[in-house]
Tab-separated table of C-alpha atoms in Angstrom:
chain	number	residue	atom	x	y	z
A	2	ASP	CA	14.416	-28.609	-189.029
A	3	ALA	CA	15.314	-31.345	-186.569
A	4	GLY	CA	12.475	-32.123	-184.200
A	5	ILE	CA	13.873	-30.895	-180.908
A	6	THR	CA	11.884	-29.002	-178.328
A	7	GLN	CA	12.902	-27.670	-174.958
A	8	SER	CA	10.685	-26.754	-172.060
A	9	PRO	CA	10.342	-24.368	-170.483
A	10	ARG	CA	11.803	-21.777	-172.829
A	11	HIS	CA	12.229	-19.243	-170.048
A	12	LYS	CA	12.343	-19.681	-166.304
A	13	VAL	CA	13.089	-17.495	-163.339
A	14	THR	CA	13.696	-19.272	-160.064
A	15	GLU	CA	15.126	-18.555	-156.651
A	16	THR	CA	18.407	-19.749	-155.249
A	17	GLY	CA	18.094	-23.124	-153.580
A	18	THR	CA	15.067	-24.359	-155.499
A	19	PRO	CA	15.178	-27.454	-157.717
A	20	VAL	CA	14.742	-26.956	-161.434
A	21	THR	CA	14.204	-29.490	-164.212
A	22	LEU	CA	14.621	-28.707	-167.884
A	23	ARG	CA	13.247	-31.028	-170.505
A	24	CYS	CA	14.516	-31.868	-173.951
A	25	HIS	CA	12.280	-33.812	-176.297
A	26	GLN	CA	13.253	-35.157	-179.723
A	27	THR	CA	11.270	-36.830	-182.451
A	28	GLU	CA	14.282	-37.961	-184.514
A	29	ASN	CA	14.999	-41.180	-182.592
A	30	HIS	CA	18.665	-40.170	-182.317
A	31	ARG	CA	20.766	-42.162	-179.887
A	32	TYR	CA	22.906	-39.337	-178.493
A	33	MET	CA	21.596	-36.353	-176.567
A	34	TYR	CA	23.505	-33.511	-174.942
A	35	TRP	CA	23.015	-30.640	-172.560
A	36	TYR	CA	25.135	-27.522	-172.970
A	37	ARG	CA	25.207	-24.171	-171.263
A	38	GLN	CA	26.117	-20.960	-173.037
A	39	ASP	CA	27.619	-18.042	-171.164
A	40	PRO	CA	29.138	-14.815	-172.482
A	41	GLY	CA	32.820	-15.217	-173.243
A	42	HIS	CA	32.774	-18.990	-172.862
A	43	GLY	CA	30.888	-20.401	-175.778
A	44	LEU	CA	28.889	-23.565	-175.276
A	45	ARG	CA	30.140	-26.019	-172.695
A	46	LEU	CA	29.023	-29.596	-172.290
A	47	ILE	CA	27.222	-30.415	-169.036
A	48	HIS	CA	26.140	-34.028	-169.524
A	49	TYR	CA	25.384	-36.300	-172.402
A	50	SER	CA	23.533	-39.547	-173.003
A	51	TYR	CA	24.456	-42.360	-175.337
A	52	GLY	CA	21.284	-44.357	-174.819
A	53	VAL	CA	18.374	-44.927	-172.501
A	54	LYS	CA	19.667	-44.852	-168.922
A	55	ASP	CA	23.236	-44.326	-170.206
A	56	THR	CA	24.688	-40.956	-169.326
A	57	ASP	CA	28.070	-39.417	-168.677
A	58	LYS	CA	29.544	-36.187	-167.397
A	59	GLY	CA	30.797	-33.338	-169.483
A	60	GLU	CA	33.128	-30.438	-168.827
A	61	VAL	CA	30.897	-28.541	-166.362
A	62	SER	CA	28.757	-31.201	-164.669
A	63	ASP	CA	29.010	-30.077	-161.026
A	64	GLY	CA	25.596	-29.130	-159.645
A	65	TYR	CA	23.692	-30.877	-162.421
A	66	SER	CA	22.177	-34.304	-162.871
A	67	VAL	CA	20.453	-35.882	-165.844
A	68	SER	CA	18.117	-38.718	-166.624
A	69	ARG	CA	16.979	-40.469	-169.751
A	70	SER	CA	14.218	-42.997	-169.301
A	71	LYS	CA	13.031	-42.853	-172.913
A	72	THR	CA	14.866	-42.342	-176.175
A	73	GLU	CA	13.018	-39.129	-176.854
A	74	ASP	CA	13.430	-37.362	-173.511
A	75	PHE	CA	16.536	-36.073	-171.748
A	76	LEU	CA	16.050	-34.218	-168.473
A	77	LEU	CA	18.501	-31.836	-166.850
A	78	THR	CA	18.038	-31.196	-163.130
A	79	LEU	CA	19.550	-28.530	-160.958
A	80	GLU	CA	19.051	-29.995	-157.497
A	81	SER	CA	19.547	-26.660	-155.733
A	82	ALA	CA	19.872	-23.787	-158.164
A	83	THR	CA	22.595	-21.186	-157.640
A	84	SER	CA	23.103	-17.804	-159.274
A	85	SER	CA	26.122	-19.189	-161.136
A	86	GLN	CA	23.739	-21.471	-163.006
A	87	THR	CA	22.007	-18.522	-164.626
A	88	SER	CA	22.610	-19.280	-168.278
A	89	VAL	CA	21.092	-20.321	-171.563
A	90	TYR	CA	20.787	-24.090	-171.801
A	91	PHE	CA	20.813	-25.907	-175.103
A	92	CYS	CA	19.898	-29.471	-175.805
A	93	ALA	CA	21.417	-31.193	-178.819
A	94	ILE	CA	21.017	-34.529	-180.543
A	95	SER	CA	23.264	-36.611	-182.734
A	96	ARG	CA	22.711	-39.810	-184.613
A	97	THR	CA	26.319	-40.935	-184.161
A	98	ARG	CA	29.079	-40.610	-181.592
A	99	GLU	CA	31.324	-38.744	-183.973
A	100	LEU	CA	29.286	-35.534	-183.730
A	101	TYR	CA	29.689	-34.787	-187.387
A	102	GLU	CA	26.024	-33.945	-187.448
A	103	GLN	CA	24.586	-32.348	-184.336
A	104	TYR	CA	21.331	-30.441	-184.100
A	105	PHE	CA	20.344	-28.021	-181.390
A	106	GLY	CA	17.127	-27.190	-179.650
A	107	PRO	CA	15.864	-23.605	-179.311
A	108	GLY	CA	17.396	-23.081	-175.870
A	109	THR	CA	16.084	-22.359	-172.374
A	110	ARG	CA	16.956	-19.122	-170.648
A	111	LEU	CA	17.248	-19.760	-166.907
A	112	THR	CA	17.636	-16.971	-164.389
A	113	VAL	CA	18.405	-17.811	-160.775
A	114	THR	CA	17.775	-14.882	-158.440
B	4	ALA	CA	42.667	-31.315	-175.379
B	5	GLN	CA	40.759	-29.475	-178.037
B	6	LYS	CA	40.334	-25.734	-178.155
B	7	VAL	CA	38.671	-23.215	-180.443
B	8	THR	CA	39.529	-19.530	-180.425
B	9	GLN	CA	37.500	-16.796	-182.024
B	10	ALA	CA	39.573	-13.737	-181.287
B	11	GLN	CA	37.071	-11.267	-182.718
B	12	THR	CA	34.436	-10.633	-180.086
B	13	GLU	CA	32.434	-8.135	-182.106
B	14	ILE	CA	32.586	-6.858	-185.671
B	15	SER	CA	30.548	-4.078	-187.170
B	16	VAL	CA	30.312	-3.446	-190.912
B	17	VAL	CA	28.155	-1.478	-193.279
B	18	GLU	CA	25.874	-3.328	-195.643
B	19	LYS	CA	27.556	-4.639	-198.817
B	20	GLU	CA	30.967	-4.810	-197.189
B	21	ASP	CA	32.799	-8.136	-197.148
B	22	VAL	CA	33.665	-9.498	-193.714
B	23	THR	CA	35.839	-12.389	-192.533
B	24	LEU	CA	35.325	-14.148	-189.229
B	25	ASP	CA	38.381	-15.907	-187.862
B	26	CYS	CA	38.501	-19.306	-186.201
B	27	VAL	CA	41.666	-20.957	-184.923
B	28	TYR	CA	41.589	-24.448	-183.489
B	29	GLU	CA	43.889	-26.752	-181.545
B	30	THR	CA	43.859	-30.524	-181.564
B	31	ARG	CA	46.361	-33.364	-181.626
B	32	ASP	CA	43.977	-35.659	-183.417
B	33	THR	CA	44.346	-36.212	-187.134
B	34	THR	CA	40.679	-36.894	-187.765
B	35	TYR	CA	38.373	-34.105	-186.749
B	36	TYR	CA	35.458	-31.989	-187.881
B	37	LEU	CA	35.034	-28.249	-187.973
B	38	PHE	CA	31.726	-26.438	-187.906
B	39	TRP	CA	30.218	-23.021	-188.214
B	40	TYR	CA	26.865	-22.128	-186.671
B	41	LYS	CA	24.821	-18.964	-186.943
B	42	GLN	CA	22.982	-17.750	-183.846
B	43	PRO	CA	20.488	-15.021	-184.745
B	44	PRO	CA	18.910	-12.779	-182.099
B	45	SER	CA	16.185	-15.379	-181.549
B	46	GLY	CA	18.878	-17.583	-179.999
B	47	GLU	CA	18.739	-20.870	-181.862
B	48	LEU	CA	21.880	-22.366	-183.368
B	49	VAL	CA	21.667	-22.804	-187.106
B	50	PHE	CA	24.104	-25.201	-188.746
B	51	LEU	CA	26.028	-23.624	-191.620
B	52	ILE	CA	28.814	-25.973	-192.586
B	53	ARG	CA	30.896	-28.965	-191.562
B	54	ARG	CA	34.352	-29.848	-192.879
B	55	ASN	CA	36.421	-32.898	-192.065
B	56	SER	CA	40.142	-32.755	-191.547
B	57	PHE	CA	40.916	-34.586	-194.780
B	58	ASP	CA	39.136	-32.111	-196.990
B	59	GLU	CA	40.909	-28.783	-197.275
B	60	GLN	CA	38.968	-27.601	-200.266
B	61	ASN	CA	37.425	-24.208	-199.808
B	62	GLU	CA	33.656	-24.133	-199.787
B	63	ILE	CA	31.359	-21.546	-201.293
B	64	SER	CA	27.644	-21.308	-200.741
B	65	GLY	CA	26.105	-18.197	-202.196
B	66	ARG	CA	27.570	-15.209	-200.369
B	67	TYR	CA	29.227	-17.466	-197.798
B	68	SER	CA	32.655	-19.010	-198.190
B	69	TRP	CA	34.960	-20.921	-195.907
B	70	ASN	CA	38.743	-21.196	-195.972
B	71	PHE	CA	40.171	-24.240	-194.197
B	72	GLN	CA	43.950	-24.221	-193.750
B	73	LYS	CA	45.523	-27.017	-191.721
B	74	SER	CA	48.937	-25.341	-191.910
B	75	THR	CA	47.638	-22.490	-189.757
B	76	SER	CA	44.901	-24.461	-187.938
B	77	SER	CA	42.328	-22.020	-189.164
B	78	PHE	CA	38.825	-22.284	-190.528
B	79	ASN	CA	37.771	-18.791	-191.491
B	80	PHE	CA	34.368	-17.689	-192.685
B	81	THR	CA	33.782	-14.892	-195.181
B	82	ILE	CA	30.512	-13.195	-195.968
B	83	THR	CA	30.573	-11.331	-199.253
B	84	ALA	CA	28.352	-8.299	-199.765
B	85	SER	CA	26.980	-8.488	-196.240
B	86	GLN	CA	23.318	-7.819	-195.529
B	87	VAL	CA	21.464	-6.677	-192.435
B	88	VAL	CA	20.004	-10.186	-192.091
B	89	ASP	CA	23.523	-11.506	-191.580
B	90	SER	CA	23.611	-9.816	-188.179
B	91	ALA	CA	24.058	-12.612	-185.649
B	92	VAL	CA	26.563	-14.365	-183.460
B	93	TYR	CA	28.660	-16.827	-185.429
B	94	VAL	CA	30.100	-19.791	-183.589
B	95	CYS	CA	32.961	-22.017	-184.696
B	96	ALA	CA	33.244	-25.538	-183.254
B	97	LEU	CA	35.518	-28.580	-183.335
B	98	SER	CA	34.868	-32.251	-182.683
B	99	VAL	CA	37.286	-35.140	-182.979
B	100	TYR	CA	36.687	-38.604	-184.304
B	101	ASN	CA	35.188	-41.122	-181.888
B	102	ASN	CA	34.750	-38.556	-179.158
B	103	ASN	CA	31.613	-36.966	-177.756
B	104	ASP	CA	33.372	-33.789	-176.800
B	105	MET	CA	32.615	-30.892	-179.110
B	106	ARG	CA	34.430	-27.646	-178.308
B	107	PHE	CA	32.983	-24.295	-179.197
B	108	GLY	CA	34.490	-20.902	-179.681
B	109	ALA	CA	33.064	-18.007	-177.721
B	110	GLY	CA	31.441	-16.620	-180.857
B	111	THR	CA	31.788	-13.440	-182.894
B	112	ARG	CA	28.926	-10.964	-182.856
B	113	LEU	CA	28.497	-9.501	-186.330
B	114	THR	CA	26.448	-6.362	-186.777
B	115	VAL	CA	25.648	-5.253	-190.301
B	116	LYS	CA	24.378	-1.693	-190.477
B	117	PRO	CA	22.197	-0.448	-193.309
């Protein structure tokens, strides 16, 4: 199994509060991704990183920010959580840009009340 | 833009039945990759298979087989002699060469009853 951990695994928070999710990898892969998974939509890309301090937006980036200060850590921040951000969040890593080999973390279930 | 459609939202079968999960994709790129993932009730995504667009050979792995047909833009997944442990959500995905954007289908929930 690829060495990817996510923390926390479950979180309940109130609308308007900031939330930070952490993804940690031990594979030294260059590319890291944050996805959200919602019923009927499949996984959708929020943000991704192609190196330390190098990040870019994905399909559903509004309301989210990311940071990557070390190769192994990729943080996803909800500056002011809303109920529409209730979802399961997955981190993924890839050694190459081509995404022909992508591995996923265990997921974080976030509930915004 | 890329798109993946899994038209079957839920499928229920009885153990030992064969079942096929459909995946239809859209892309204008000629070099791309197709994937299947299994998502058991625990929630993690387990990689099952990857095919590239230049390899249309069918793949068999034990009770699992995959049928890739470029003519119909389909990458279907068949489980032979299904078992209760096969119960999960199965997700089809597409990525194109030199692009970070992987597109996922909405998933098909397979329930195998004893």
